[in-house]
Short mmCIF file of C-alpha atoms in Angstrom, two decimals:
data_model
loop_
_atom_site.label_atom_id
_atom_site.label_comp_id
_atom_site.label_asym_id
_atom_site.label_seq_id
_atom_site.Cartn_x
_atom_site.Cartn_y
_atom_site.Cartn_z
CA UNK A 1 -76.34 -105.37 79.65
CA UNK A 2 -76.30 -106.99 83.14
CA UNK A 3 -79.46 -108.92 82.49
CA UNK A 4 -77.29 -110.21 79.26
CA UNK A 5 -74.33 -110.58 81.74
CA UNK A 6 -76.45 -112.96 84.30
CA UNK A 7 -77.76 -114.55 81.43
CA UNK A 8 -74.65 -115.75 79.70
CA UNK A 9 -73.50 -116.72 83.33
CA UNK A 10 -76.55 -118.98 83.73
CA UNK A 11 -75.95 -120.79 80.71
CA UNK A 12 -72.26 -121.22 81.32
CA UNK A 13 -72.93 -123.04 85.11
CA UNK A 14 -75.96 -125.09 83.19
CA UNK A 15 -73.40 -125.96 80.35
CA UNK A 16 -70.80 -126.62 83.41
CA UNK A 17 -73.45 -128.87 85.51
CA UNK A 18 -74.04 -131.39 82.29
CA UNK A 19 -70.45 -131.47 82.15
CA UNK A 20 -69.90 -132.37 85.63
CA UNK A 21 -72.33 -135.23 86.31
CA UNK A 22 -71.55 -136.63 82.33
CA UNK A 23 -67.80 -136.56 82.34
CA UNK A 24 -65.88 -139.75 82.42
CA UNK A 25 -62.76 -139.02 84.41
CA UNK A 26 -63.97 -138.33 88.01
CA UNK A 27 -61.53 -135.65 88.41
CA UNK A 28 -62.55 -133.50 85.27
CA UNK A 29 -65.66 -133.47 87.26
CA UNK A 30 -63.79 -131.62 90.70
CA UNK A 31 -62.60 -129.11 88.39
CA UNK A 32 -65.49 -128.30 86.63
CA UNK A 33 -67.39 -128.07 89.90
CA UNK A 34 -64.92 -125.58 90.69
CA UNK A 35 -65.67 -123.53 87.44
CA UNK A 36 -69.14 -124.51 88.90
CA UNK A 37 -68.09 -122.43 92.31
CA UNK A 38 -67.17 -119.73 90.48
CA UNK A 39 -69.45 -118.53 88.42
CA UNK A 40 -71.95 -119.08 91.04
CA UNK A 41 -69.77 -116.75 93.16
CA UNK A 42 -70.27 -113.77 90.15
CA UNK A 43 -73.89 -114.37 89.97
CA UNK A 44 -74.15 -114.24 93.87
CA UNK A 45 -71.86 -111.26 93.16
CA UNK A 46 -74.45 -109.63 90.62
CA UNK A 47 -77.48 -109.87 92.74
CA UNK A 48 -76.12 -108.06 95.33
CA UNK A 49 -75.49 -110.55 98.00
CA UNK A 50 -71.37 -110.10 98.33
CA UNK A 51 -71.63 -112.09 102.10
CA UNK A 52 -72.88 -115.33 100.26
CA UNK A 53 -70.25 -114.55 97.45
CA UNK A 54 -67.32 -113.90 99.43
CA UNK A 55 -68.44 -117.54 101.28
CA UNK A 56 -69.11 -119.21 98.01
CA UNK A 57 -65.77 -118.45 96.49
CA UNK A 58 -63.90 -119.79 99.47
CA UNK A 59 -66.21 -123.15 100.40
CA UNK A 60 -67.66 -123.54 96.69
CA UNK A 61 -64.25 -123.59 94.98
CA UNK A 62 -61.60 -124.08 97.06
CA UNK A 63 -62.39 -126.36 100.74
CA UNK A 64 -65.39 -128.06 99.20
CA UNK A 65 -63.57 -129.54 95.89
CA UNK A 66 -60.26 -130.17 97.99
CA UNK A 67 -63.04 -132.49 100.04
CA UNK A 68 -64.08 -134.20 97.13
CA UNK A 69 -60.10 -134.59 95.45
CA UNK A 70 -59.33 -135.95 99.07
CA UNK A 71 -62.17 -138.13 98.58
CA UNK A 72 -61.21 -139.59 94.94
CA UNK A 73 -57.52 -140.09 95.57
CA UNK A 74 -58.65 -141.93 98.75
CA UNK A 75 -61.01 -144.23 96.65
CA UNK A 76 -59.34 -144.04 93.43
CA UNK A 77 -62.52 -145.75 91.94
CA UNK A 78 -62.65 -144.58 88.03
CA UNK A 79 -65.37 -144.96 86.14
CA UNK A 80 -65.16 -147.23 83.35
CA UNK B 1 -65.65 -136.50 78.32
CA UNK B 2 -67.31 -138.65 75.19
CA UNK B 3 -71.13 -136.87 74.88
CA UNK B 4 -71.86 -139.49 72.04
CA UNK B 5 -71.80 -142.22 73.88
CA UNK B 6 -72.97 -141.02 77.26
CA UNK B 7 -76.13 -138.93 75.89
CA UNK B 8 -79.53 -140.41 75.65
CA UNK B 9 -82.61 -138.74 74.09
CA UNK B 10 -84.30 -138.70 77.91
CA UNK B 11 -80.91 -136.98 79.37
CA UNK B 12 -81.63 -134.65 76.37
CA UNK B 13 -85.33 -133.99 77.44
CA UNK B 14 -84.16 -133.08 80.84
CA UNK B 15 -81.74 -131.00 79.89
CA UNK B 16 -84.18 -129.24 77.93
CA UNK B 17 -86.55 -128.76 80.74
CA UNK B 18 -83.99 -127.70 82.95
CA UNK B 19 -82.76 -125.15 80.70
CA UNK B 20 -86.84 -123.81 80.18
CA UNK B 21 -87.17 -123.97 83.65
CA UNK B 22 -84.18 -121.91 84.13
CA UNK B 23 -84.97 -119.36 82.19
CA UNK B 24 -88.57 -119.23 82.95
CA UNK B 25 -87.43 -117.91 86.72
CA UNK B 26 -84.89 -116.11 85.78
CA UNK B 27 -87.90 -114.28 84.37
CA UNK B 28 -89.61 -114.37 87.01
CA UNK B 29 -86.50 -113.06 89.09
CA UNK B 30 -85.47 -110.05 87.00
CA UNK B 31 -89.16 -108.68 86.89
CA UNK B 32 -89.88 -108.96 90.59
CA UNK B 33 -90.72 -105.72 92.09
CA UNK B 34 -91.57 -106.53 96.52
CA UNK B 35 -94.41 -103.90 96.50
CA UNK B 36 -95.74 -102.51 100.20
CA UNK B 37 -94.02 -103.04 103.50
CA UNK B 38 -91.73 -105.84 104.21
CA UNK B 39 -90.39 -107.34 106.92
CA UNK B 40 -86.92 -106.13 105.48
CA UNK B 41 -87.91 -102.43 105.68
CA UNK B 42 -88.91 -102.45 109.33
CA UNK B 43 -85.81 -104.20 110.33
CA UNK B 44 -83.85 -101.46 108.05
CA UNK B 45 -85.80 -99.16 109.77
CA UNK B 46 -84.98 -100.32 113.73
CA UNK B 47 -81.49 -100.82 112.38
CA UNK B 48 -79.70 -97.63 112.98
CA UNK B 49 -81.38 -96.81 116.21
CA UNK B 50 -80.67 -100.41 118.25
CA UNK B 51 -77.32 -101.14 116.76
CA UNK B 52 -75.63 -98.46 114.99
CA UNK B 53 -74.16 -101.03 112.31
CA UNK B 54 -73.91 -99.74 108.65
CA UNK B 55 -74.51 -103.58 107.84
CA UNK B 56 -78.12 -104.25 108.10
CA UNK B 57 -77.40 -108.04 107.58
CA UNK B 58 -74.75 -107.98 110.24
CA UNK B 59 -76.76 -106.81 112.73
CA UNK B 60 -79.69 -109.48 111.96
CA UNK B 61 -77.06 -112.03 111.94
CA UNK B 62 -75.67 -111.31 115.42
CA UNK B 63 -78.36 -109.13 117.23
CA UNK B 64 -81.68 -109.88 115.64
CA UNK B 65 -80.90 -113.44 115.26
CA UNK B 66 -78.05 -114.02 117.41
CA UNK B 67 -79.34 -117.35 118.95
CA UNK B 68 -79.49 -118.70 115.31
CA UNK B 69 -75.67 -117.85 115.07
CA UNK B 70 -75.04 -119.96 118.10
CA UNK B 71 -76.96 -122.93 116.62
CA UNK B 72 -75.11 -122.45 113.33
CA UNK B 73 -71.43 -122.44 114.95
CA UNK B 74 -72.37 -125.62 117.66
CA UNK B 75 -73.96 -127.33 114.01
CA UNK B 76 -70.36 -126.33 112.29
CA UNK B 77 -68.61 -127.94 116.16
CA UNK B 78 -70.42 -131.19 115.88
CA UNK B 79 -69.46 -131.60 112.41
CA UNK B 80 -65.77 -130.70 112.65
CA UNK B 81 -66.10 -133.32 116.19
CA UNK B 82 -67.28 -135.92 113.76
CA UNK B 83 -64.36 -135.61 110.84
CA UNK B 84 -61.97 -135.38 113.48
CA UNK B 85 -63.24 -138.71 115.70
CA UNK B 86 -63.65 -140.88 112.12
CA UNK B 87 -60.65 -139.23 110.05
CA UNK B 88 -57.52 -139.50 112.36
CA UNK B 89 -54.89 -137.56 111.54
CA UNK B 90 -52.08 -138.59 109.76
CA UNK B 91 -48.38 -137.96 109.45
CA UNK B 92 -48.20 -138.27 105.54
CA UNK B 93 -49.78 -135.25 103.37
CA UNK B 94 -51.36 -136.63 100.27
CA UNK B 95 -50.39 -134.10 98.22
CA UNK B 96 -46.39 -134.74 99.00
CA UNK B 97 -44.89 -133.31 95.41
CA UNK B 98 -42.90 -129.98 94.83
CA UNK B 99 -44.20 -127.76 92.35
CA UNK B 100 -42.87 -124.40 91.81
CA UNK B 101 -45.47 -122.70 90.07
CA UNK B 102 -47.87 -123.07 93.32
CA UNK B 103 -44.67 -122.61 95.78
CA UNK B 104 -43.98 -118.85 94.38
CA UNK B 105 -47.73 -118.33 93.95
CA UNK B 106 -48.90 -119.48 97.56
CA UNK B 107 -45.90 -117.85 99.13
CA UNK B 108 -47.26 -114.45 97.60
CA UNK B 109 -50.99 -115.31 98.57
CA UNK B 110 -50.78 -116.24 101.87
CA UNK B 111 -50.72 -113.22 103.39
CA UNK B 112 -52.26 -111.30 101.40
CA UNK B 113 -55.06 -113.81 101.84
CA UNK B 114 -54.24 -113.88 106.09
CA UNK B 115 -55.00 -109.75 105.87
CA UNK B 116 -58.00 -109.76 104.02
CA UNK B 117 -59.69 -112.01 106.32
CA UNK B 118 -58.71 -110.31 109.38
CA UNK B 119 -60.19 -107.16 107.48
CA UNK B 120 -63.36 -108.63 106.36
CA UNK B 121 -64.04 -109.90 110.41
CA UNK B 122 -63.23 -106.73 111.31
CA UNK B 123 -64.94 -104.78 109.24
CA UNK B 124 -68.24 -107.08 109.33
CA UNK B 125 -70.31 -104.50 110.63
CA UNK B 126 -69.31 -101.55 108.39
CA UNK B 127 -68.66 -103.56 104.86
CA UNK B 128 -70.20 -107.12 103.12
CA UNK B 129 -68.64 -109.98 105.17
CA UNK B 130 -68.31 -110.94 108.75
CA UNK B 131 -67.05 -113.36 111.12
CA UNK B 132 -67.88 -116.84 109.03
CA UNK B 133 -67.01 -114.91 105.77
CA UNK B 134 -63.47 -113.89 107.04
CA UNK B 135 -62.92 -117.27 109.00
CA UNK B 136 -63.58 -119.15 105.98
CA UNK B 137 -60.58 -117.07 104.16
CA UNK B 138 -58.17 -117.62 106.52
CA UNK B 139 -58.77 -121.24 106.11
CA UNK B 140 -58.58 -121.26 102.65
CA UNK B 141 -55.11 -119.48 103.32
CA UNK B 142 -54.23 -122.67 105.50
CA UNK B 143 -55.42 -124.92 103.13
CA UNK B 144 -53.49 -123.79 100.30
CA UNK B 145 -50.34 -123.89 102.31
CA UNK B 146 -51.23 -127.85 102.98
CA UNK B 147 -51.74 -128.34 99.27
CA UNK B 148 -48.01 -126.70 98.87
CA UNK B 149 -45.84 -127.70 101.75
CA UNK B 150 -46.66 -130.98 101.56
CA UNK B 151 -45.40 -132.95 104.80
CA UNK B 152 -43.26 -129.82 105.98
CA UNK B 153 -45.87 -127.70 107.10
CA UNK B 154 -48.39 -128.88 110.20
CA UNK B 155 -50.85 -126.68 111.96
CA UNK B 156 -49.79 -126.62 116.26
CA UNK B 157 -52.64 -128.92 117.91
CA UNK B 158 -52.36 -126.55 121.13
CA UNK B 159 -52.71 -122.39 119.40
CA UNK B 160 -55.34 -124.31 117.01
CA UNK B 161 -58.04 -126.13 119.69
CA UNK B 162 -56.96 -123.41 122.47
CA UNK B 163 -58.07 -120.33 120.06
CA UNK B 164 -61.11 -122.92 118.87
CA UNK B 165 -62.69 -123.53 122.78
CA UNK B 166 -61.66 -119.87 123.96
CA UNK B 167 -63.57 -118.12 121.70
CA UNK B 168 -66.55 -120.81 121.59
CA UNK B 169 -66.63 -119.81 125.19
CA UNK B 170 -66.49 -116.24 124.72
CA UNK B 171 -69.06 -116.60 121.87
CA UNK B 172 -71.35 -117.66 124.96
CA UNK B 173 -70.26 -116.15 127.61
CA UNK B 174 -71.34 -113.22 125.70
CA UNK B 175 -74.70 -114.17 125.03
CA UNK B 176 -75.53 -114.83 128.51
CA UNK B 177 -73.79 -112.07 129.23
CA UNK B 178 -76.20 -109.91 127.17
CA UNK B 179 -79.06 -112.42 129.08
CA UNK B 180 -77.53 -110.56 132.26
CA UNK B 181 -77.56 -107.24 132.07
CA UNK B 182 -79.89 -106.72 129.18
CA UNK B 183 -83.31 -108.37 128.57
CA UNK B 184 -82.40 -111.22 126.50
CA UNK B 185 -79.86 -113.32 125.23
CA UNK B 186 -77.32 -111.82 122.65
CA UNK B 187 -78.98 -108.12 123.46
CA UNK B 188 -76.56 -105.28 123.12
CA UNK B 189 -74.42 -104.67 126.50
CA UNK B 190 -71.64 -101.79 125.44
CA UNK B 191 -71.67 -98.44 124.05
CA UNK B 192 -72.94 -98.58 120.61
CA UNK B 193 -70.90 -95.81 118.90
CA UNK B 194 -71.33 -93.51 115.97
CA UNK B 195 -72.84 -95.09 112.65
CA UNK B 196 -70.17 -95.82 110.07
CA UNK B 197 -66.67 -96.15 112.72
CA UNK B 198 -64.55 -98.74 112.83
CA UNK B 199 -65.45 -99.20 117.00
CA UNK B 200 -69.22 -98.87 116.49
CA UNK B 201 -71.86 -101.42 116.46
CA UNK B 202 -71.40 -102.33 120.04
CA UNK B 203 -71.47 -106.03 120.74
CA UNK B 204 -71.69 -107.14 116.88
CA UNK B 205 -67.95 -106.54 116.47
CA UNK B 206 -66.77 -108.37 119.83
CA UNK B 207 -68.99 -111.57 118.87
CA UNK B 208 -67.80 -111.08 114.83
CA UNK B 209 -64.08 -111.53 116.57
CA UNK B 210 -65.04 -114.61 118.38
CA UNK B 211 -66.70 -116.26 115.31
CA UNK B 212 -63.76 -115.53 112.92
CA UNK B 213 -61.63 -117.05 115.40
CA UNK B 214 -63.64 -120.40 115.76
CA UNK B 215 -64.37 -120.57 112.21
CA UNK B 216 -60.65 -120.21 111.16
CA UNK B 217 -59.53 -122.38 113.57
CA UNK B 218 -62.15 -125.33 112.99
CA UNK B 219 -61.83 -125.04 109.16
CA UNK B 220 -58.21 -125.18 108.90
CA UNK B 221 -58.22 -128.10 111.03
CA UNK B 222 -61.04 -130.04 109.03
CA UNK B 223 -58.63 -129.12 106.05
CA UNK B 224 -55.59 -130.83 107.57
CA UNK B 225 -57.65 -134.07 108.23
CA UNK B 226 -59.01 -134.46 105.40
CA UNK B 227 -55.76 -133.68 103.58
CA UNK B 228 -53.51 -135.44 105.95
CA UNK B 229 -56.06 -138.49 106.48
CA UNK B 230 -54.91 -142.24 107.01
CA UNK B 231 -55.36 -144.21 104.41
CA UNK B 232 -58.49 -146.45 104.67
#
């Protein structure tokens, strides 16, 4: 059940990886690196490290994807 | 996102190995059994008696490897120096519009999110978490109140950098302090207590303090510069 569990979550962040380096509007890609932040936060979760996860959850989703929305609106280069 | 277009037959291929690769060590991972004696044992073992922390990663964090710590907070210093000298800080929030939905929801969050940091840097030697782990969600309290308030809300220059050097210099002061009356730097100088109590773990919970405060402080303010930031 858990192996199925960190399984599933492995393909999901793969799945959500693709998605962030092939998507066309820049800021699709914060979000998804958000998802991204998330589900590496369960799996950190899952093999017992809750330090890294509780660390992971706050840089990975929230301060480090701020950063990079900061960083787009500043540039607002889109890719065509 | 257009995969048609975008997707070649090499970007395929690597996909493909990535995904093998992935669950090759994955594996690898879920059948690992560490047979014999580890480093991680001994230090479990030395744990209870030199410390009297129920966290065994705590106590390497801030007693085994204390010096580490400092290197790690003076590394976070220097970086927060650098945003601060090349990203000036401006009057005008970039995210200036009123929304609701995330006024209500932040107002309810923030501090609920304020408590459970102070709780996980207090706690750091008895449950998961510590003095960066706590820090860091305080600052993600702050930063969602910059994301909401827009140009209303600014952090005070003064409680921020004055709670920022303090407890840097506590941070050291009690390291060499332990250098002092002990045998080496960041070595344990007060009464350790009983295993499992909230005032236990002698020095881990004083220097757990300090670092929550310096990580809070230097987070939130990297948030409002980089938030708040001229425009180049």
């Amino acid at each position: 059940m858990i192996d199925f569990l960190i399984l599933s979550i492995l393909l999901s962040l793969l799945v959500a990886s693709i998605m962030i380096v092939f998507s066309e509007d820049l800021s699709h890609s914060v979000i998804t690196y958000m998802g991204f932040g998330l589900g590496s936060t369960l799996l950190y979760f899952l093999f017992s490290a809750p330090d890294v996860a509780l660390t992971e959850a706050v840089i990975g989703a929230g301060i480090s994807s701020t950063v990079y929305l900061v960083a787009l609106l500043q540039t607002s280069v889109h890719e065509s | 996102m257009n995969l048609k277009r975008t997707l070649r037959v090499e970007t395929l291929l690597v996909a493909l190995l990535v995904s093998v690769t992935t669950l090759v060590l994955m594996q690898i991972l879920l059948n690992l059994h560490l047979a014999g004696h580890s480093l991680g044992d001994e230090i479990l073992h030395i744990n209870a008696a030199s410390t009297q922390s129920a966290n065994a990663v705590t106590s390497v964090v801030t007693y085994f490897r204390g010096l580490d710590t400092l290197g790690e907070v003076s590394i976070l210093f220097l970086s927060i120096f650098g945003v601060a000298l090349h990203m000036p800080r401006g009057s005008k929030n970039l995210f200036s519009y009123h929304n609701t939905l995330l006024y209500i929801g932040v107002s309810i969050l923030f501090p609920l999110m304020l408590l459970f940091g102070v709780y996980v840097i207090l706690h750091g030697h008895l449950s998961p978490g510590g003095g960066f782990q706590g820090g860091v969600i305080i600052a993600g309290a702050f930063l969602l109140r910059f994301l909401t308030y827009g140009d209303h809300y600014e952090l005070k220059e003064r409680v921020v950098s004055l709670s920022e050097s303090l407890s840097g210099a506590g941070f050291i002061v009690l390291g060499l302090l332990g250098l002092l009356v002990g045998d080496r730097i960041f070595t344990q100088i007060l009464p350790l207590g009983t295993l499992g109590e909230l005032l236990s773990g002698g020095v881990i919970e004083l220097i757990y303090i300090f670092v929550g405060l310096k990580v809070s402080a230097e987070i939130s303010l990297l948030a409002e510069h980089f938030v708040k930031a001229h425009n180049v």
